[in-house]
JSON list of C-alpha atoms in Angstrom, two decimals:
[
{"chain": "A", "resi": 1, "resn": "MET", "atom": "CA", "xyz": [96.81, 109.76, 108.80]},
{"chain": "A", "resi": 2, "resn": "SER", "atom": "CA", "xyz": [96.83, 111.18, 105.86]},
{"chain": "A", "resi": 3, "resn": "ILE", "atom": "CA", "xyz": [94.71, 110.03, 102.55]},
{"chain": "A", "resi": 4, "resn": "GLU", "atom": "CA", "xyz": [97.85, 110.05, 100.87]},
{"chain": "A", "resi": 5, "resn": "PHE", "atom": "CA", "xyz": [99.17, 107.58, 103.10]},
{"chain": "A", "resi": 6, "resn": "PHE", "atom": "CA", "xyz": [96.66, 104.97, 103.53]},
{"chain": "A", "resi": 7, "resn": "ILE", "atom": "CA", "xyz": [96.55, 105.06, 99.78]},
{"chain": "A", "resi": 8, "resn": "THR", "atom": "CA", "xyz": [99.30, 104.43, 98.55]},
{"chain": "A", "resi": 9, "resn": "THR", "atom": "CA", "xyz": [99.28, 101.24, 101.76]},
{"chain": "A", "resi": 10, "resn": "PHE", "atom": "CA", "xyz": [96.64, 100.24, 99.60]},
{"chain": "A", "resi": 11, "resn": "ILE", "atom": "CA", "xyz": [98.07, 99.74, 96.57]},
{"chain": "A", "resi": 12, "resn": "ILE", "atom": "CA", "xyz": [101.44, 98.49, 97.82]},
{"chain": "A", "resi": 13, "resn": "VAL", "atom": "CA", "xyz": [99.44, 95.76, 99.46]},
{"chain": "A", "resi": 14, "resn": "ALA", "atom": "CA", "xyz": [96.86, 94.71, 97.25]},
{"chain": "A", "resi": 15, "resn": "SER", "atom": "CA", "xyz": [99.61, 94.15, 94.25]},
{"chain": "A", "resi": 16, "resn": "PRO", "atom": "CA", "xyz": [100.25, 91.28, 93.86]},
{"chain": "A", "resi": 17, "resn": "GLY", "atom": "CA", "xyz": [103.72, 89.90, 95.63]},
{"chain": "A", "resi": 18, "resn": "THR", "atom": "CA", "xyz": [104.30, 86.78, 97.95]},
{"chain": "A", "resi": 19, "resn": "GLY", "atom": "CA", "xyz": [102.55, 87.31, 100.57]},
{"chain": "A", "resi": 20, "resn": "ALA", "atom": "CA", "xyz": [99.43, 87.87, 98.31]},
{"chain": "A", "resi": 21, "resn": "LEU", "atom": "CA", "xyz": [100.02, 84.56, 96.25]},
{"chain": "A", "resi": 22, "resn": "PHE", "atom": "CA", "xyz": [100.51, 82.24, 99.50]},
{"chain": "A", "resi": 23, "resn": "THR", "atom": "CA", "xyz": [97.57, 83.73, 100.94]},
{"chain": "A", "resi": 24, "resn": "ILE", "atom": "CA", "xyz": [96.03, 82.59, 97.65]},
{"chain": "A", "resi": 25, "resn": "GLY", "atom": "CA", "xyz": [97.32, 79.36, 97.10]},
{"chain": "A", "resi": 26, "resn": "ALA", "atom": "CA", "xyz": [96.82, 78.47, 101.42]},
{"chain": "A", "resi": 27, "resn": "GLY", "atom": "CA", "xyz": [93.08, 79.46, 100.72]},
{"chain": "A", "resi": 28, "resn": "LEU", "atom": "CA", "xyz": [92.39, 77.07, 98.15]},
{"chain": "A", "resi": 29, "resn": "SER", "atom": "CA", "xyz": [94.85, 74.08, 99.03]},
{"chain": "A", "resi": 30, "resn": "ARG", "atom": "CA", "xyz": [93.90, 74.50, 102.79]},
{"chain": "A", "resi": 31, "resn": "GLY", "atom": "CA", "xyz": [90.25, 76.55, 103.31]},
{"chain": "A", "resi": 32, "resn": "GLY", "atom": "CA", "xyz": [89.41, 80.00, 104.30]},
{"chain": "A", "resi": 33, "resn": "ARG", "atom": "CA", "xyz": [91.07, 79.22, 108.12]},
{"chain": "A", "resi": 34, "resn": "ALA", "atom": "CA", "xyz": [94.24, 78.22, 106.40]},
{"chain": "A", "resi": 35, "resn": "GLY", "atom": "CA", "xyz": [93.49, 81.47, 104.17]},
{"chain": "A", "resi": 36, "resn": "VAL", "atom": "CA", "xyz": [93.21, 83.84, 106.85]},
{"chain": "A", "resi": 37, "resn": "LEU", "atom": "CA", "xyz": [95.80, 82.32, 109.05]},
{"chain": "A", "resi": 38, "resn": "ALA", "atom": "CA", "xyz": [98.10, 82.74, 106.28]},
{"chain": "A", "resi": 39, "resn": "ALA", "atom": "CA", "xyz": [97.11, 86.40, 106.09]},
{"chain": "A", "resi": 40, "resn": "PHE", "atom": "CA", "xyz": [98.22, 86.51, 110.30]},
{"chain": "A", "resi": 41, "resn": "ALA", "atom": "CA", "xyz": [101.33, 85.05, 109.09]},
{"chain": "A", "resi": 42, "resn": "ALA", "atom": "CA", "xyz": [101.98, 87.91, 106.57]},
{"chain": "A", "resi": 43, "resn": "THR", "atom": "CA", "xyz": [101.48, 90.40, 108.50]},
{"chain": "A", "resi": 44, "resn": "LEU", "atom": "CA", "xyz": [103.30, 88.83, 110.98]},
{"chain": "A", "resi": 45, "resn": "GLY", "atom": "CA", "xyz": [106.32, 88.53, 109.12]},
{"chain": "A", "resi": 46, "resn": "ILE", "atom": "CA", "xyz": [106.12, 92.95, 109.18]},
{"chain": "A", "resi": 47, "resn": "VAL", "atom": "CA", "xyz": [107.35, 92.66, 112.65]},
{"chain": "A", "resi": 48, "resn": "PRO", "atom": "CA", "xyz": [110.69, 91.96, 112.15]},
{"chain": "A", "resi": 49, "resn": "HIS", "atom": "CA", "xyz": [111.39, 94.45, 109.81]},
{"chain": "A", "resi": 50, "resn": "LEU", "atom": "CA", "xyz": [109.09, 97.59, 112.36]},
{"chain": "A", "resi": 51, "resn": "VAL", "atom": "CA", "xyz": [112.19, 96.60, 115.18]},
{"chain": "A", "resi": 52, "resn": "ALA", "atom": "CA", "xyz": [114.50, 97.16, 112.41]},
{"chain": "A", "resi": 53, "resn": "ALA", "atom": "CA", "xyz": [113.59, 100.21, 111.63]},
{"chain": "A", "resi": 54, "resn": "LEU", "atom": "CA", "xyz": [112.97, 100.99, 114.99]},
{"chain": "A", "resi": 55, "resn": "THR", "atom": "CA", "xyz": [116.15, 100.20, 116.07]},
{"chain": "A", "resi": 56, "resn": "GLY", "atom": "CA", "xyz": [118.37, 101.33, 113.22]},
{"chain": "A", "resi": 57, "resn": "LEU", "atom": "CA", "xyz": [119.70, 97.72, 111.97]},
{"chain": "A", "resi": 58, "resn": "ALA", "atom": "CA", "xyz": [117.38, 98.11, 108.68]},
{"chain": "A", "resi": 59, "resn": "ALA", "atom": "CA", "xyz": [118.92, 101.99, 107.75]},
{"chain": "A", "resi": 60, "resn": "LEU", "atom": "CA", "xyz": [122.24, 99.25, 108.34]},
{"chain": "A", "resi": 61, "resn": "LEU", "atom": "CA", "xyz": [120.55, 97.37, 105.70]},
{"chain": "A", "resi": 62, "resn": "HIS", "atom": "CA", "xyz": [119.54, 100.80, 103.18]},
{"chain": "A", "resi": 63, "resn": "THR", "atom": "CA", "xyz": [122.80, 101.04, 103.62]},
{"chain": "A", "resi": 64, "resn": "SER", "atom": "CA", "xyz": [124.98, 97.91, 103.26]},
{"chain": "A", "resi": 65, "resn": "ALA", "atom": "CA", "xyz": [124.82, 96.26, 99.75]},
{"chain": "A", "resi": 66, "resn": "LEU", "atom": "CA", "xyz": [126.40, 93.66, 101.65]},
{"chain": "A", "resi": 67, "resn": "ALA", "atom": "CA", "xyz": [123.91, 92.54, 103.84]},
{"chain": "A", "resi": 68, "resn": "PHE", "atom": "CA", "xyz": [121.22, 93.55, 101.78]},
{"chain": "A", "resi": 69, "resn": "GLU", "atom": "CA", "xyz": [122.70, 91.46, 99.50]},
{"chain": "A", "resi": 70, "resn": "ILE", "atom": "CA", "xyz": [122.64, 88.21, 101.75]},
{"chain": "A", "resi": 71, "resn": "VAL", "atom": "CA", "xyz": [119.00, 89.04, 103.00]},
{"chain": "A", "resi": 72, "resn": "LYS", "atom": "CA", "xyz": [117.39, 89.16, 98.94]},
{"chain": "A", "resi": 73, "resn": "TYR", "atom": "CA", "xyz": [119.32, 86.04, 98.08]},
{"chain": "A", "resi": 74, "resn": "ALA", "atom": "CA", "xyz": [118.22, 83.91, 100.92]},
{"chain": "A", "resi": 75, "resn": "GLY", "atom": "CA", "xyz": [114.97, 85.08, 99.80]},
{"chain": "A", "resi": 76, "resn": "VAL", "atom": "CA", "xyz": [115.64, 84.42, 96.36]},
{"chain": "A", "resi": 77, "resn": "ALA", "atom": "CA", "xyz": [116.33, 81.22, 97.34]},
{"chain": "A", "resi": 78, "resn": "TYR", "atom": "CA", "xyz": [113.26, 80.51, 99.19]},
{"chain": "A", "resi": 79, "resn": "LEU", "atom": "CA", "xyz": [110.80, 81.65, 96.74]},
{"chain": "A", "resi": 80, "resn": "LEU", "atom": "CA", "xyz": [112.62, 78.76, 94.45]},
{"chain": "A", "resi": 81, "resn": "TYR", "atom": "CA", "xyz": [111.94, 76.22, 97.86]},
{"chain": "A", "resi": 82, "resn": "MET", "atom": "CA", "xyz": [108.67, 77.45, 97.54]},
{"chain": "A", "resi": 83, "resn": "ALA", "atom": "CA", "xyz": [108.37, 76.67, 93.63]},
{"chain": "A", "resi": 84, "resn": "TRP", "atom": "CA", "xyz": [109.69, 73.32, 94.39]},
{"chain": "A", "resi": 85, "resn": "GLY", "atom": "CA", "xyz": [107.64, 72.34, 97.07]},
{"chain": "A", "resi": 86, "resn": "THR", "atom": "CA", "xyz": [104.39, 73.48, 94.91]},
{"chain": "A", "resi": 87, "resn": "LEU", "atom": "CA", "xyz": [105.51, 71.38, 92.22]},
{"chain": "A", "resi": 88, "resn": "ARG", "atom": "CA", "xyz": [106.10, 68.13, 94.38]},
{"chain": "A", "resi": 89, "resn": "GLU", "atom": "CA", "xyz": [102.62, 69.00, 95.94]},
{"chain": "A", "resi": 90, "resn": "HIS", "atom": "CA", "xyz": [103.99, 70.04, 99.85]},
{"chain": "A", "resi": 91, "resn": "GLY", "atom": "CA", "xyz": [104.89, 73.63, 100.00]},
{"chain": "A", "resi": 92, "resn": "ALA", "atom": "CA", "xyz": [101.64, 76.30, 98.83]},
{"chain": "A", "resi": 93, "resn": "LEU", "atom": "CA", "xyz": [99.77, 74.23, 96.98]},
{"chain": "A", "resi": 94, "resn": "LYS", "atom": "CA", "xyz": [99.21, 71.21, 98.10]},
{"chain": "A", "resi": 95, "resn": "VAL", "atom": "CA", "xyz": [95.36, 69.75, 99.24]},
{"chain": "A", "resi": 96, "resn": "GLU", "atom": "CA", "xyz": [94.56, 68.87, 103.16]},
{"chain": "A", "resi": 97, "resn": "GLU", "atom": "CA", "xyz": [90.52, 68.34, 103.79]},
{"chain": "A", "resi": 98, "resn": "ASN", "atom": "CA", "xyz": [91.57, 68.66, 107.37]},
{"chain": "A", "resi": 99, "resn": "PRO", "atom": "CA", "xyz": [94.52, 70.27, 107.59]},
{"chain": "A", "resi": 100, "resn": "ASP", "atom": "CA", "xyz": [95.85, 69.02, 110.98]},
{"chain": "A", "resi": 101, "resn": "VAL", "atom": "CA", "xyz": [98.55, 70.98, 114.01]},
{"chain": "A", "resi": 102, "resn": "ARG", "atom": "CA", "xyz": [101.74, 70.02, 111.84]},
{"chain": "A", "resi": 103, "resn": "SER", "atom": "CA", "xyz": [100.17, 71.74, 108.30]},
{"chain": "A", "resi": 104, "resn": "THR", "atom": "CA", "xyz": [98.96, 75.13, 110.16]},
{"chain": "A", "resi": 105, "resn": "LEU", "atom": "CA", "xyz": [102.77, 76.00, 112.12]},
{"chain": "A", "resi": 106, "resn": "GLN", "atom": "CA", "xyz": [103.88, 75.17, 108.21]},
{"chain": "A", "resi": 107, "resn": "VAL", "atom": "CA", "xyz": [101.23, 77.92, 107.01]},
{"chain": "A", "resi": 108, "resn": "ILE", "atom": "CA", "xyz": [102.01, 79.97, 109.44]},
{"chain": "A", "resi": 109, "resn": "SER", "atom": "CA", "xyz": [105.42, 79.73, 109.37]},
{"chain": "A", "resi": 110, "resn": "ASP", "atom": "CA", "xyz": [105.66, 79.91, 105.67]},
{"chain": "A", "resi": 111, "resn": "GLY", "atom": "CA", "xyz": [103.93, 82.83, 105.08]},
{"chain": "A", "resi": 112, "resn": "ILE", "atom": "CA", "xyz": [106.55, 84.81, 108.10]},
{"chain": "A", "resi": 113, "resn": "LEU", "atom": "CA", "xyz": [109.13, 83.65, 106.40]},
{"chain": "A", "resi": 114, "resn": "ILE", "atom": "CA", "xyz": [108.17, 85.15, 102.86]},
{"chain": "A", "resi": 115, "resn": "ASN", "atom": "CA", "xyz": [108.47, 89.11, 104.06]},
{"chain": "A", "resi": 116, "resn": "LEU", "atom": "CA", "xyz": [110.38, 88.20, 106.63]},
{"chain": "A", "resi": 117, "resn": "LEU", "atom": "CA", "xyz": [113.20, 87.76, 104.29]},
{"chain": "A", "resi": 118, "resn": "ASN", "atom": "CA", "xyz": [112.16, 90.46, 101.89]},
{"chain": "A", "resi": 119, "resn": "PRO", "atom": "CA", "xyz": [114.42, 93.07, 102.53]},
{"chain": "A", "resi": 120, "resn": "LYS", "atom": "CA", "xyz": [112.28, 95.93, 100.70]},
{"chain": "A", "resi": 121, "resn": "LEU", "atom": "CA", "xyz": [109.86, 95.90, 103.69]},
{"chain": "A", "resi": 122, "resn": "SER", "atom": "CA", "xyz": [112.12, 96.68, 106.03]},
{"chain": "A", "resi": 123, "resn": "ILE", "atom": "CA", "xyz": [113.19, 99.75, 103.34]},
{"chain": "A", "resi": 124, "resn": "PHE", "atom": "CA", "xyz": [110.15, 100.39, 102.83]},
{"chain": "A", "resi": 125, "resn": "PHE", "atom": "CA", "xyz": [109.63, 101.21, 106.67]},
{"chain": "A", "resi": 126, "resn": "VAL", "atom": "CA", "xyz": [113.09, 103.43, 106.42]},
{"chain": "A", "resi": 127, "resn": "ALA", "atom": "CA", "xyz": [112.14, 105.33, 103.68]},
{"chain": "A", "resi": 128, "resn": "PHE", "atom": "CA", "xyz": [108.50, 105.13, 102.63]},
{"chain": "A", "resi": 129, "resn": "LEU", "atom": "CA", "xyz": [106.79, 105.62, 106.10]},
{"chain": "A", "resi": 130, "resn": "PRO", "atom": "CA", "xyz": [108.74, 108.71, 107.76]},
{"chain": "A", "resi": 131, "resn": "GLN", "atom": "CA", "xyz": [107.80, 110.96, 104.81]},
{"chain": "A", "resi": 132, "resn": "PHE", "atom": "CA", "xyz": [104.16, 110.55, 105.88]},
{"chain": "A", "resi": 133, "resn": "ILE", "atom": "CA", "xyz": [105.73, 112.53, 110.13]},
{"chain": "A", "resi": 134, "resn": "ALA", "atom": "CA", "xyz": [105.79, 116.09, 110.06]},
{"chain": "A", "resi": 135, "resn": "ALA", "atom": "CA", "xyz": [109.55, 117.57, 110.82]},
{"chain": "A", "resi": 136, "resn": "ASN", "atom": "CA", "xyz": [107.92, 119.41, 114.03]},
{"chain": "A", "resi": 137, "resn": "GLU", "atom": "CA", "xyz": [106.21, 116.41, 114.68]},
{"chain": "A", "resi": 138, "resn": "PRO", "atom": "CA", "xyz": [107.17, 115.28, 118.70]},
{"chain": "A", "resi": 139, "resn": "HIS", "atom": "CA", "xyz": [106.45, 112.13, 119.23]},
{"chain": "A", "resi": 140, "resn": "VAL", "atom": "CA", "xyz": [108.30, 110.46, 116.50]},
{"chain": "A", "resi": 141, "resn": "VAL", "atom": "CA", "xyz": [108.25, 106.88, 117.75]},
{"chain": "A", "resi": 142, "resn": "ALA", "atom": "CA", "xyz": [104.49, 106.53, 118.68]},
{"chain": "A", "resi": 143, "resn": "ARG", "atom": "CA", "xyz": [103.69, 108.68, 114.94]},
{"chain": "A", "resi": 144, "resn": "MET", "atom": "CA", "xyz": [105.37, 105.13, 113.73]},
{"chain": "A", "resi": 145, "resn": "LEU", "atom": "CA", "xyz": [104.39, 103.04, 115.68]},
{"chain": "A", "resi": 146, "resn": "GLU", "atom": "CA", "xyz": [100.74, 104.18, 114.29]},
{"chain": "A", "resi": 147, "resn": "LEU", "atom": "CA", "xyz": [100.77, 104.72, 110.68]},
{"chain": "A", "resi": 148, "resn": "SER", "atom": "CA", "xyz": [102.66, 101.38, 110.89]},
{"chain": "A", "resi": 149, "resn": "GLY", "atom": "CA", "xyz": [99.76, 99.65, 112.81]},
{"chain": "A", "resi": 150, "resn": "ILE", "atom": "CA", "xyz": [97.51, 100.97, 109.64]},
{"chain": "A", "resi": 151, "resn": "PHE", "atom": "CA", "xyz": [100.22, 99.11, 107.46]},
{"chain": "A", "resi": 152, "resn": "MET", "atom": "CA", "xyz": [99.65, 95.94, 109.23]},
{"chain": "A", "resi": 153, "resn": "LEU", "atom": "CA", "xyz": [96.30, 95.71, 109.35]},
{"chain": "A", "resi": 154, "resn": "VAL", "atom": "CA", "xyz": [95.40, 96.53, 105.83]},
{"chain": "A", "resi": 155, "resn": "THR", "atom": "CA", "xyz": [97.69, 93.92, 104.72]},
{"chain": "A", "resi": 156, "resn": "PHE", "atom": "CA", "xyz": [95.68, 91.48, 107.02]},
{"chain": "A", "resi": 157, "resn": "VAL", "atom": "CA", "xyz": [92.44, 92.47, 105.97]},
{"chain": "A", "resi": 158, "resn": "ILE", "atom": "CA", "xyz": [93.40, 92.75, 101.66]},
{"chain": "A", "resi": 159, "resn": "PHE", "atom": "CA", "xyz": [95.36, 88.88, 102.38]},
{"chain": "A", "resi": 160, "resn": "SER", "atom": "CA", "xyz": [91.97, 87.53, 104.36]},
{"chain": "A", "resi": 161, "resn": "ILE", "atom": "CA", "xyz": [89.69, 88.89, 101.76]},
{"chain": "A", "resi": 162, "resn": "TYR", "atom": "CA", "xyz": [92.43, 87.10, 98.85]},
{"chain": "A", "resi": 163, "resn": "GLY", "atom": "CA", "xyz": [92.45, 83.97, 101.30]},
{"chain": "A", "resi": 164, "resn": "LEU", "atom": "CA", "xyz": [88.79, 83.76, 101.72]},
{"chain": "A", "resi": 165, "resn": "ALA", "atom": "CA", "xyz": [87.60, 84.46, 97.50]},
{"chain": "A", "resi": 166, "resn": "ALA", "atom": "CA", "xyz": [90.21, 81.64, 96.69]},
{"chain": "A", "resi": 167, "resn": "ALA", "atom": "CA", "xyz": [89.10, 79.17, 99.69]},
{"chain": "A", "resi": 168, "resn": "ALA", "atom": "CA", "xyz": [85.33, 80.23, 98.05]},
{"chain": "A", "resi": 169, "resn": "MET", "atom": "CA", "xyz": [87.29, 78.61, 94.67]},
{"chain": "A", "resi": 170, "resn": "ARG", "atom": "CA", "xyz": [88.38, 75.90, 96.84]},
{"chain": "A", "resi": 171, "resn": "ASP", "atom": "CA", "xyz": [85.59, 72.60, 96.04]},
{"chain": "A", "resi": 172, "resn": "ARG", "atom": "CA", "xyz": [86.06, 73.34, 91.63]},
{"chain": "A", "resi": 173, "resn": "VAL", "atom": "CA", "xyz": [89.68, 74.00, 91.75]},
{"chain": "A", "resi": 174, "resn": "ILE", "atom": "CA", "xyz": [90.07, 70.71, 93.53]},
{"chain": "A", "resi": 175, "resn": "GLY", "atom": "CA", "xyz": [88.12, 68.35, 91.88]},
{"chain": "A", "resi": 176, "resn": "SER", "atom": "CA", "xyz": [89.27, 68.42, 88.84]},
{"chain": "A", "resi": 177, "resn": "PRO", "atom": "CA", "xyz": [93.04, 67.09, 88.91]},
{"chain": "A", "resi": 178, "resn": "ARG", "atom": "CA", "xyz": [94.05, 68.81, 85.59]},
{"chain": "A", "resi": 179, "resn": "VAL", "atom": "CA", "xyz": [93.63, 72.00, 86.67]},
{"chain": "A", "resi": 180, "resn": "MET", "atom": "CA", "xyz": [94.85, 71.90, 90.34]},
{"chain": "A", "resi": 181, "resn": "ARG", "atom": "CA", "xyz": [97.86, 70.99, 88.11]},
{"chain": "A", "resi": 182, "resn": "TRP", "atom": "CA", "xyz": [97.91, 73.86, 86.21]},
{"chain": "A", "resi": 183, "resn": "MET", "atom": "CA", "xyz": [97.54, 75.51, 89.77]},
{"chain": "A", "resi": 184, "resn": "ARG", "atom": "CA", "xyz": [100.59, 74.04, 90.88]},
{"chain": "A", "resi": 185, "resn": "ARG", "atom": "CA", "xyz": [102.64, 74.49, 87.66]},
{"chain": "A", "resi": 186, "resn": "THR", "atom": "CA", "xyz": [101.49, 78.55, 88.36]},
{"chain": "A", "resi": 187, "resn": "PHE", "atom": "CA", "xyz": [101.83, 79.13, 91.17]},
{"chain": "A", "resi": 188, "resn": "ALA", "atom": "CA", "xyz": [105.52, 77.26, 91.01]},
{"chain": "A", "resi": 189, "resn": "ALA", "atom": "CA", "xyz": [106.17, 80.38, 88.19]},
{"chain": "A", "resi": 190, "resn": "ALA", "atom": "CA", "xyz": [105.30, 82.55, 90.02]},
{"chain": "A", "resi": 191, "resn": "PHE", "atom": "CA", "xyz": [107.32, 81.49, 92.73]},
{"chain": "A", "resi": 192, "resn": "VAL", "atom": "CA", "xyz": [110.08, 81.61, 90.49]},
{"chain": "A", "resi": 193, "resn": "ALA", "atom": "CA", "xyz": [109.19, 85.24, 88.13]},
{"chain": "A", "resi": 194, "resn": "LEU", "atom": "CA", "xyz": [108.66, 86.89, 91.37]},
{"chain": "A", "resi": 195, "resn": "GLY", "atom": "CA", "xyz": [112.29, 85.28, 92.73]},
{"chain": "A", "resi": 196, "resn": "ALA", "atom": "CA", "xyz": [114.01, 86.32, 89.41]},
{"chain": "A", "resi": 197, "resn": "ARG", "atom": "CA", "xyz": [112.70, 90.34, 89.91]},
{"chain": "A", "resi": 198, "resn": "LEU", "atom": "CA", "xyz": [113.72, 90.11, 94.03]},
{"chain": "A", "resi": 199, "resn": "ALA", "atom": "CA", "xyz": [116.78, 89.36, 92.00]},
{"chain": "A", "resi": 200, "resn": "VAL", "atom": "CA", "xyz": [117.22, 91.66, 90.85]},
{"chain": "A", "resi": 201, "resn": "GLN", "atom": "CA", "xyz": [116.07, 94.56, 92.38]},
{"chain": "A", "resi": 202, "resn": "GLN", "atom": "CA", "xyz": [118.88, 97.24, 93.83]},
{"chain": "A", "resi": 203, "resn": "GLN", "atom": "CA", "xyz": [119.05, 98.84, 97.32]}
]
């Protein structure tokens, strides 16, 4: 693995985005375990993009304006749904002292969908990863799986840190209704802003 790939991956993963925001919200509202679960779910959401890249579906997404727009606006709609749920206290910042099985499944499903509905991830695997695969590489698929595994590991580790750091601040945040109110508004606004940014992105 080249140092350039690791640095670029770190910058991409650590940059604020939907997955990081969701993981932080899970840690704040449900605790450290939920934060790590959210990180794991967001990482799982990368797998379909990797499969799409390996099977050629991502190339179709990259070249087909219609396919790209469909996935993109599905992602926008889901981010707006997350924003609405956050304001209604049923989303990323729903405070739970003892999350049950249903709540855990909700964290996992939301985390997967957040990354699954991000068309840029598929294009990332088609346009970005090949730059770090030598032209004379005899095992292209194996090399791509290796780089993808590193990308996913970095994603899980960084998102887990976000979730655990947020959980460490949990008692201070949920103990103040005023702070929680502003946190919900801030997170909802962030989801809307991310949705707007996705809406104007091009292939």
